[in-house]
Tab-separated table of C-alpha atoms and ligand atoms in Angstrom:
chain	number	residue	atom	x	y	z
H	198	MET	CA	34.008	108.658	105.948
H	199	ALA	CA	31.265	106.943	103.987
H	200	PRO	CA	30.409	108.755	100.753
H	201	LEU	CA	27.304	110.920	100.886
H	202	PRO	CA	24.133	109.423	99.419
H	203	GLY	CA	23.070	110.693	95.996
H	204	LEU	CA	19.711	112.219	95.100
H	205	ALA	CA	19.731	111.791	91.308
H	206	GLY	CA	17.230	109.233	90.083
H	207	LEU	CA	14.721	109.785	92.880
H	208	LEU	CA	11.228	110.977	91.914
H	209	PRO	CA	9.728	114.201	93.318
H	210	GLY	CA	7.641	112.399	95.961
H	211	GLU	CA	10.592	110.275	97.034
H	212	LEU	CA	12.780	113.346	97.387
H	213	ALA	CA	10.186	115.179	99.500
H	214	GLU	CA	9.741	112.149	101.735
H	215	LEU	CA	13.445	111.435	102.150
H	216	LEU	CA	14.262	115.053	102.890
H	217	GLY	CA	11.188	115.721	105.044
H	218	LEU	CA	10.139	118.591	102.788
H	219	PRO	CA	6.778	119.648	101.355
H	220	PRO	CA	5.918	118.116	97.957
H	221	PHE	CA	6.631	121.294	95.974
H	222	ARG	CA	10.222	121.282	97.210
H	223	GLY	CA	10.574	117.720	95.951
H	224	VAL	CA	9.426	118.909	92.529
H	225	GLN	CA	11.855	121.838	92.560
H	226	ILE	CA	14.843	119.661	93.441
H	227	PHE	CA	13.777	117.014	90.933
H	228	LYS	CA	13.600	119.610	88.163
H	229	TRP	CA	17.074	120.933	88.942
H	230	ILE	CA	18.607	117.480	89.008
H	231	SER	CA	16.861	116.483	85.770
H	232	ARG	CA	18.136	119.596	84.057
H	233	GLY	CA	21.676	118.681	84.913
H	234	ALA	CA	22.400	120.795	88.006
H	235	LEU	CA	25.818	119.840	89.366
H	236	SER	CA	25.639	121.682	92.698
H	237	PHE	CA	22.966	122.385	95.307
H	238	ASP	CA	24.204	125.936	95.308
H	239	SER	CA	22.900	126.414	91.780
H	240	MET	CA	19.317	125.575	92.888
H	241	THR	CA	18.434	129.207	93.242
H	242	ASP	CA	14.758	128.811	94.088
H	243	LEU	CA	15.609	126.919	97.294
H	244	PRO	CA	16.320	128.855	100.490
H	245	LEU	CA	20.038	129.237	101.085
H	246	SER	CA	19.851	127.333	104.392
H	247	LEU	CA	18.219	124.359	102.664
H	248	ARG	CA	20.863	124.384	99.948
H	249	GLU	CA	23.539	124.312	102.608
H	250	THR	CA	21.917	121.473	104.557
H	251	LEU	CA	21.522	119.440	101.377
H	252	ALA	CA	25.171	119.954	100.456
H	253	GLU	CA	26.286	118.759	103.888
H	254	LYS	CA	24.264	115.555	103.792
H	255	TYR	CA	23.908	114.600	100.157
H	256	ARG	CA	25.497	114.527	96.742
H	257	ILE	CA	23.566	115.026	93.555
H	258	ARG	CA	25.138	112.179	91.575
H	259	THR	CA	27.185	109.293	92.892
H	260	GLY	CA	28.998	108.508	89.634
H	261	SER	CA	31.950	110.226	88.027
H	262	VAL	CA	33.324	110.366	84.508
H	263	LYS	CA	36.594	108.471	84.247
H	264	SER	CA	37.299	108.878	80.575
H	265	ARG	CA	35.697	110.010	77.406
H	266	LEU	CA	36.497	109.121	73.823
H	267	GLU	CA	35.039	110.724	70.747
H	268	ALA	CA	34.906	108.959	67.396
H	269	PRO	CA	35.193	110.885	64.121
H	270	ASP	CA	31.473	110.270	63.528
H	271	GLY	CA	30.654	112.214	66.707
H	272	THR	CA	29.870	109.207	68.875
H	273	VAL	CA	31.134	109.717	72.407
H	274	LYS	CA	31.852	106.806	74.712
H	275	SER	CA	32.085	107.656	78.402
H	276	ALA	CA	33.439	105.404	81.100
H	277	LEU	CA	31.705	106.079	84.399
H	278	ALA	CA	32.618	104.878	87.866
H	279	PHE	CA	30.028	104.219	90.541
H	280	GLY	CA	30.212	103.082	94.132
H	281	GLY	CA	32.637	100.334	95.017
H	282	GLY	CA	34.771	101.075	91.958
H	283	THR	CA	32.156	99.688	89.589
H	284	GLY	CA	32.993	100.748	86.047
H	285	ILE	CA	30.490	100.895	83.219
H	286	GLU	CA	30.214	102.560	79.838
H	287	MET	CA	27.630	104.781	78.217
H	288	VAL	CA	27.522	105.941	74.612
H	289	LEU	CA	26.055	109.102	73.093
H	290	LEU	CA	25.187	108.901	69.415
H	291	ALA	CA	24.101	111.663	67.077
H	292	ASP	CA	22.566	110.818	63.737
H	293	GLY	CA	22.941	113.022	60.680
H	294	ARG	CA	19.581	114.681	61.346
H	295	GLY	CA	20.546	115.965	64.760
H	296	ARG	CA	18.635	113.376	66.723
H	297	LYS	CA	20.535	112.428	69.846
H	298	THR	CA	20.393	108.978	71.306
H	299	VAL	CA	21.980	107.677	74.455
H	300	CYS	CA	22.845	104.020	74.912
H	301	LEU	CA	22.580	102.989	78.564
H	302	SER	CA	24.009	100.104	80.560
H	303	THR	CA	21.945	98.226	83.143
H	304	GLN	CA	24.550	95.917	84.661
H	305	ALA	CA	28.270	96.002	85.281
H	306	GLY	CA	29.400	93.069	83.180
H	307	CYS	CA	26.778	90.562	82.082
H	308	PRO	CA	25.870	87.059	83.211
H	309	ALA	CA	24.630	85.908	79.778
H	310	GLY	CA	28.057	85.231	78.268
H	311	CYS	CA	27.239	85.506	74.567
H	312	VAL	CA	30.390	84.393	72.777
H	313	PHE	CA	30.509	87.345	70.361
H	314	CYS	CA	30.171	90.114	72.942
H	315	LYS	CA	32.913	91.935	74.786
H	316	THR	CA	30.714	92.588	77.819
H	317	GLY	CA	29.950	88.892	77.972
H	318	THR	CA	33.639	88.142	78.504
H	319	LEU	CA	33.703	90.265	81.658
H	320	GLY	CA	31.349	88.021	83.567
H	321	PHE	CA	28.776	89.491	85.909
H	322	ARG	CA	29.819	92.130	88.440
H	323	ARG	CA	26.541	93.542	89.707
H	324	ASN	CA	23.190	95.053	88.828
H	325	LEU	CA	23.118	98.822	88.484
H	326	SER	CA	20.592	100.679	90.603
H	327	ALA	CA	17.833	102.776	89.035
H	328	ALA	CA	19.762	105.863	90.106
H	329	GLU	CA	22.925	104.644	88.377
H	330	ILE	CA	20.969	104.018	85.180
H	331	ALA	CA	19.321	107.453	85.404
H	332	GLU	CA	22.674	109.115	86.090
H	333	GLN	CA	24.055	107.842	82.793
H	334	PHE	CA	21.340	109.845	81.071
H	335	LEU	CA	22.291	112.929	83.084
H	336	PHE	CA	25.981	112.561	82.238
H	337	ALA	CA	25.065	112.268	78.564
H	338	GLY	CA	22.986	115.428	78.919
H	339	ASP	CA	26.024	117.324	80.259
H	340	LEU	CA	27.717	116.633	76.949
H	341	SER	CA	24.772	117.342	74.774
H	342	PRO	CA	21.392	118.577	75.946
H	343	GLY	CA	18.202	117.587	74.179
H	344	ILE	CA	18.538	113.822	74.050
H	345	SER	CA	15.282	112.458	72.684
H	346	THR	CA	15.905	108.762	72.309
H	347	VAL	CA	17.177	106.068	74.633
H	348	VAL	CA	18.389	102.619	73.724
H	349	VAL	CA	19.105	100.153	76.492
H	350	MET	CA	21.791	98.302	74.588
H	351	GLY	CA	24.898	98.987	76.626
H	352	MET	CA	26.462	96.625	79.106
H	353	GLY	CA	24.306	93.990	80.705
H	354	GLU	CA	20.926	92.354	80.293
H	355	PRO	CA	18.120	94.769	81.220
H	356	LEU	CA	15.455	92.116	81.744
H	357	LEU	CA	17.605	90.496	84.424
H	358	ASN	CA	17.466	93.826	86.247
H	359	LEU	CA	13.883	94.721	85.432
H	360	ALA	CA	12.846	96.306	88.741
H	361	GLU	CA	15.651	98.864	88.628
H	362	PHE	CA	15.187	99.426	84.912
H	363	ARG	CA	11.501	100.205	85.569
H	364	ARG	CA	12.366	102.737	88.231
H	365	ALA	CA	14.907	104.323	85.910
H	366	CYS	CA	12.168	104.621	83.257
H	367	ALA	CA	9.914	106.377	85.771
H	368	PHE	CA	12.678	108.973	86.106
H	369	LEU	CA	13.392	109.262	82.372
H	370	CYS	CA	9.720	109.573	81.435
H	371	HIS	CA	8.653	111.914	84.244
H	372	ARG	CA	6.960	114.999	82.834
H	373	ASP	CA	8.682	117.297	85.327
H	374	GLY	CA	12.004	115.707	84.410
H	375	PRO	CA	13.534	114.434	81.173
H	376	GLY	CA	10.045	113.749	79.781
H	377	ILE	CA	11.177	111.033	77.379
H	378	SER	CA	8.287	109.209	75.769
H	379	PRO	CA	8.347	105.474	76.594
H	380	ARG	CA	7.951	104.842	72.863
H	381	ARG	CA	11.342	106.470	72.409
H	382	ILE	CA	12.976	103.992	74.742
H	383	THR	CA	14.044	100.684	73.219
H	384	VAL	CA	15.094	97.891	75.491
H	385	SER	CA	17.192	95.133	73.985
H	386	THR	CA	17.192	91.664	75.475
H	387	CYS	CA	19.137	88.506	74.750
H	388	GLY	CA	15.833	86.700	75.290
H	389	ILE	CA	14.519	86.306	78.822
H	390	ALA	CA	11.020	84.930	78.233
H	391	ASP	CA	9.679	85.690	81.719
H	392	GLY	CA	11.089	89.199	81.553
H	393	ILE	CA	9.410	89.873	78.194
H	394	ARG	CA	6.068	88.740	79.639
H	395	ASP	CA	6.571	90.777	82.764
H	396	LEU	CA	7.355	93.859	80.685
H	397	ALA	CA	4.320	93.214	78.467
H	398	SER	CA	1.920	93.007	81.386
H	399	GLY	CA	3.528	95.407	83.833
H	400	GLY	CA	5.004	98.058	81.543
H	401	PRO	CA	6.394	100.553	80.964
H	402	PRO	CA	5.278	100.578	77.300
H	403	VAL	CA	8.777	100.730	75.858
H	404	ARG	CA	9.796	99.257	72.535
H	405	LEU	CA	11.433	95.864	72.493
H	406	ALA	CA	14.349	94.457	70.555
H	407	LEU	CA	15.341	90.796	70.727
H	408	SER	CA	18.960	89.925	70.042
H	409	LEU	CA	18.198	86.860	68.013
H	410	ALA	CA	21.553	86.333	66.245
H	411	THR	CA	20.237	83.094	64.811
H	412	ALA	CA	16.969	81.186	64.810
H	413	ASP	CA	18.801	77.866	64.628
H	414	GLU	CA	18.265	76.498	68.133
H	415	GLU	CA	21.465	74.456	68.356
H	416	LEU	CA	23.659	77.201	66.963
H	417	ARG	CA	22.003	79.733	69.246
H	418	LYS	CA	22.682	77.572	72.298
H	419	ALA	CA	26.347	77.623	71.369
H	420	LEU	CA	26.482	81.352	70.648
H	421	MET	CA	24.099	82.525	73.357
H	422	PRO	CA	24.014	80.104	76.290
H	423	ILE	CA	20.872	81.812	77.672
H	424	THR	CA	19.029	79.806	74.985
H	425	LYS	CA	19.468	76.660	77.092
H	426	THR	CA	16.981	77.997	79.636
H	427	ASN	CA	15.027	80.196	77.206
H	428	PRO	CA	14.536	78.099	74.082
H	429	LEU	CA	13.311	79.751	70.891
H	430	PRO	CA	9.709	78.440	71.006
H	431	LEU	CA	9.344	79.933	74.488
H	432	LEU	CA	10.755	83.239	73.254
H	433	LYS	CA	8.382	83.311	70.343
H	434	GLU	CA	5.411	82.753	72.671
H	435	ALA	CA	6.632	85.582	74.851
H	436	LEU	CA	6.910	87.882	71.818
H	437	LEU	CA	3.403	86.950	70.674
H	438	TYR	CA	2.156	87.809	74.153
H	439	PHE	CA	4.069	91.105	74.085
H	440	GLN	CA	2.364	92.038	70.823
H	441	GLU	CA	-1.061	90.863	72.013
H	442	LYS	CA	-0.638	93.297	74.885
H	443	GLY	CA	-0.011	96.142	72.445
H	444	GLY	CA	3.782	96.267	72.648
H	445	GLY	CA	4.043	96.973	68.922
H	446	ARG	CA	6.629	96.005	66.359
H	447	VAL	CA	9.633	94.168	67.718
H	448	THR	CA	13.119	94.490	66.284
H	449	LEU	CA	15.006	91.252	65.760
H	450	GLU	CA	18.676	92.048	66.012
H	451	ALA	CA	20.836	89.850	63.861
H	452	VAL	CA	24.503	90.201	64.646
H	453	LEU	CA	26.259	88.751	61.602
H	454	LEU	CA	29.263	86.559	62.290
H	455	GLY	CA	31.304	85.904	59.171
H	456	GLY	CA	30.850	82.339	57.938
H	457	ILE	CA	28.694	81.313	60.913
H	458	ASN	CA	25.119	82.569	60.686
H	459	THR	CA	24.822	84.200	57.277
H	460	GLY	CA	23.700	81.381	54.987
H	461	GLY	CA	20.425	80.533	53.244
H	462	LYS	CA	19.498	78.093	56.001
H	463	ASP	CA	19.947	80.849	58.570
H	464	ALA	CA	17.739	83.240	56.614
H	465	ARG	CA	14.997	80.629	56.275
H	466	ALA	CA	15.135	79.798	59.986
H	467	MET	CA	14.825	83.488	60.810
H	468	ALA	CA	11.826	83.846	58.527
H	469	ALA	CA	10.176	80.851	60.184
H	470	PHE	CA	10.757	82.357	63.611
H	471	ALA	CA	9.313	85.688	62.458
H	472	ARG	CA	6.121	84.183	61.035
H	473	GLY	CA	3.069	85.498	62.870
H	474	LEU	CA	5.049	88.299	64.501
H	475	ASP	CA	5.265	91.961	63.523
H	476	VAL	CA	9.016	92.393	63.228
H	477	VAL	CA	11.782	94.188	61.448
H	478	VAL	CA	15.189	92.527	61.252
H	479	ASN	CA	18.097	94.782	62.072
H	480	ILE	CA	21.326	93.479	60.603
H	481	ILE	CA	24.421	94.299	62.640
H	482	PRO	CA	27.704	93.188	61.055
H	483	TRP	CA	29.805	91.921	63.943
H	484	ASN	CA	32.033	94.595	65.453
H	485	PRO	CA	35.498	93.199	66.060
H	486	VAL	CA	36.497	92.286	69.583
H	487	GLU	CA	39.963	90.899	69.869
H	488	GLY	CA	40.436	87.406	71.203
H	489	LEU	CA	36.910	86.079	70.726
H	490	VAL	CA	36.716	82.598	69.249
H	491	PHE	CA	33.976	80.185	68.302
H	492	SER	CA	34.530	76.486	67.652
H	493	GLY	CA	38.262	77.080	67.936
H	494	LEU	CA	38.342	79.769	65.232
H	495	PRO	CA	38.601	83.528	65.744
H	496	LEU	CA	35.342	85.328	65.035
H	497	ARG	CA	35.492	87.535	61.981
H	498	GLU	CA	33.446	90.331	60.470
H	499	PRO	CA	31.232	89.319	57.586
H	500	SER	CA	32.444	90.644	54.228
H	501	ALA	CA	30.385	93.359	52.572
H	502	GLY	CA	29.230	90.768	50.047
H	503	GLU	CA	28.203	88.319	52.746
H	504	THR	CA	26.180	91.005	54.518
H	505	ALA	CA	24.461	92.144	51.340
H	506	GLU	CA	23.665	88.575	50.376
H	507	PHE	CA	22.180	87.780	53.787
H	508	ARG	CA	20.021	90.856	53.525
H	509	ARG	CA	18.848	89.772	50.092
H	510	LEU	CA	18.020	86.301	51.410
H	511	LEU	CA	15.966	87.749	54.272
H	512	GLU	CA	14.099	90.072	51.929
H	513	LYS	CA	13.421	87.184	49.599
H	514	GLU	CA	11.756	85.487	52.566
H	515	GLY	CA	9.512	88.542	52.851
H	516	LEU	CA	11.162	90.097	55.899
H	517	LYS	CA	11.591	93.824	56.470
H	518	VAL	CA	15.268	94.531	56.994
H	519	THR	CA	17.228	97.526	58.232
H	520	ARG	CA	20.907	97.832	58.738
H	521	ARG	CA	22.404	99.456	61.773
H	522	TYR	CA	24.766	102.302	61.267
H	523	ARG	CA	28.187	101.304	62.552
H	524	ARG	CA	28.627	104.255	64.784
H	525	GLY	CA	31.278	104.467	67.419
H	526	ARG	CA	33.591	101.762	66.159
H	527	GLY	CA	36.673	103.958	66.369
H	528	VAL	CA	36.261	104.199	70.111
H	529	SER	CA	35.073	100.645	70.666
H	530	GLY	CA	31.742	102.216	71.454
H	531	ALA	CA	29.730	100.173	69.017
H	532	CYS	CA	27.434	97.289	69.909
H	533	GLY	CA	29.165	94.557	71.773
H	534	GLN	CA	32.432	96.441	72.139
H	535	LEU	CA	31.750	97.874	75.575
H	536	GLY	CA	33.883	96.741	78.425
H	537	GLU	CA	37.504	97.687	77.977
H	538	SER	CA	37.464	100.789	80.126
H	539	ALA	CA	35.354	98.964	82.670
H	540	ARG	CA	38.349	96.733	83.136
H	541	THR	CA	40.834	99.527	83.140
H	542	CYS	CA	38.894	102.390	84.651
H	543	ALA	CA	41.324	102.620	87.545
H	544	GLU	CA	44.171	103.241	85.121
H	545	ALA	CA	45.204	106.499	83.537
H	546	PRO	CA	42.279	107.758	81.497
H	547	MET	CA	42.557	108.923	77.902
H	548	TYR	CA	40.746	112.171	77.417
H	549	ALA	CA	39.327	113.270	74.128
H	550	PRO	CA	36.696	115.767	75.183
H	551	ALA	CA	33.816	116.270	72.797
H	552	GLN	CA	33.390	119.946	73.574
H	553	PRO	CA	34.539	122.437	76.185
H	554	ALA	CA	31.616	121.584	78.476
H	555	ALA	CA	32.794	118.010	78.551
H	556	GLU	CA	36.304	119.097	79.336
H	557	ARG	CA	35.144	121.084	82.330
H	558	LEU	CA	33.142	118.152	83.539
H	559	ILE	CA	36.038	115.791	83.178
H	560	ARG	CA	38.361	118.097	85.090
H	561	LYS	CA	35.780	118.407	87.789
H	562	SER	CA	35.193	114.701	88.141
H	563	GLY	CA	38.911	114.049	87.829
H	564	ALA	CA	39.511	116.370	90.747
H	565	ASP	CA	36.815	114.665	92.805
H	566	GLY	CA	37.915	111.153	92.040
I	223	LIG	N1	22.089	92.439	76.713
I	223	LIG	C1	21.218	93.030	75.762
I	223	LIG	C2	21.574	94.443	75.404
I	223	LIG	C3	23.022	94.743	75.180
I	223	LIG	S1	23.789	93.994	73.780
I	223	LIG	C4	21.148	92.183	74.527
I	223	LIG	O1	21.937	91.278	74.373
I	223	LIG	O2	20.258	92.444	73.744
I	223	LIG	C5	23.159	94.975	72.439
I	223	LIG	C6	23.303	94.334	71.036
I	223	LIG	O3	24.666	94.209	70.652
I	223	LIG	C7	22.721	92.949	70.946
I	223	LIG	O4	21.823	92.909	69.869
I	223	LIG	C8	23.925	92.066	70.655
I	223	LIG	O5	23.550	90.969	69.877
I	223	LIG	C9	24.824	93.000	69.945
I	223	LIG	N2	26.241	92.635	69.968
I	223	LIG	C10	26.930	92.085	70.982
I	223	LIG	N3	28.234	91.959	70.655
I	223	LIG	C11	28.369	92.467	69.399
I	223	LIG	C12	29.475	92.680	68.528
I	223	LIG	N4	30.716	92.356	68.884
I	223	LIG	N5	29.232	93.253	67.331
I	223	LIG	C13	27.996	93.653	66.988
I	223	LIG	N6	26.918	93.501	67.770
I	223	LIG	C14	27.100	92.916	68.971
I	224	LIG	FE1	25.110	90.276	77.755
I	224	LIG	FE2	23.818	91.338	75.642
I	224	LIG	FE3	26.486	90.964	75.595
I	224	LIG	FE4	24.875	88.841	75.523
I	224	LIG	S1	25.005	90.466	73.960
I	224	LIG	S2	26.691	89.034	76.797
I	224	LIG	S3	23.217	89.525	76.843
I	224	LIG	S4	25.374	92.346	76.940
């Protein structure tokens, strides 16, 4: 029997239309789903007969939690499975001040193939649907309600799946639903110039981060092959356009690869790229991924000294610099480390529930799957 279709991710009007119900019913169902309802039976303001019909024909979510790992810093990485055995990962991060951020994936695997990124080594499996992106947020909410910030920095390249990402944003930002402000959503791109322009003109007004890595064109082509079709001058034009359209400050993400992109020349190139733009550079020391090589040598983390020196060089060039907290490394849930459980999600999961609620959820999804 084909699996039942899911309702999570649909907007109130879409729900009413699909289900042939009056608009207010669409709103009611939407609110329940957004608040994390896991059964139609729990939707107590719907008539019992409607709840029963819905349960016969539909599911709420289509995904299930396959495994969950919690790092000592409180970061929780969840491996989720969607239709057709597609595995992806989602990460929940809590900062010291109690602000909760979820890191969402937009594709299973990634076609961009950046040499330093675990996801890149998987190749491209498929685009996630808007519902599958929205569901990740709901699964994160099961673990920890009150998520206020979203970063689209998980697996995949969001601007190569822009239509579905947009629909997912409509869900996340809906005032009857999660109600996340678009300014609290940051989408990170490896640099798809057309996608940046499309986002600038067509919205939603989310914040943008560009994974620059290096502003040396030749080196970037080697590290991030997407540069061959999206050269740096084209990217800069797209960023200028994004800011003209009111997109605001852009984050330039600089993953630091020991001995490769951390010298004075690299800092100067980055400063030249940044000229005329309103940017902050976010330094991300490379998170180890076993087996990744560049120019025949294994990639390595930059030393603490190398990182500090690169920061100093950037600041000397007049750039604003921040440094990303290395959250989630213990569970390979940090930037660029996502992918392992996507490969192995059919195998025996390792459970390390974050809290009893998570444990219940895992048992439930384990029993279903
Ligand atoms: N595809 C998008 C979003 C996902 S990658 C993009 O590339 O922007 C999110 C960030 O992780 C990017 O800034 C990328 O440069 C960085 N990254 C990838 N692999 C990494 C690794 N092993 N260590 C640290 N950062 C990494
Ligand atoms: Fe894809 Fe981003 Fe990883 Fe590059 S860094 S391979 S674009 S997920």
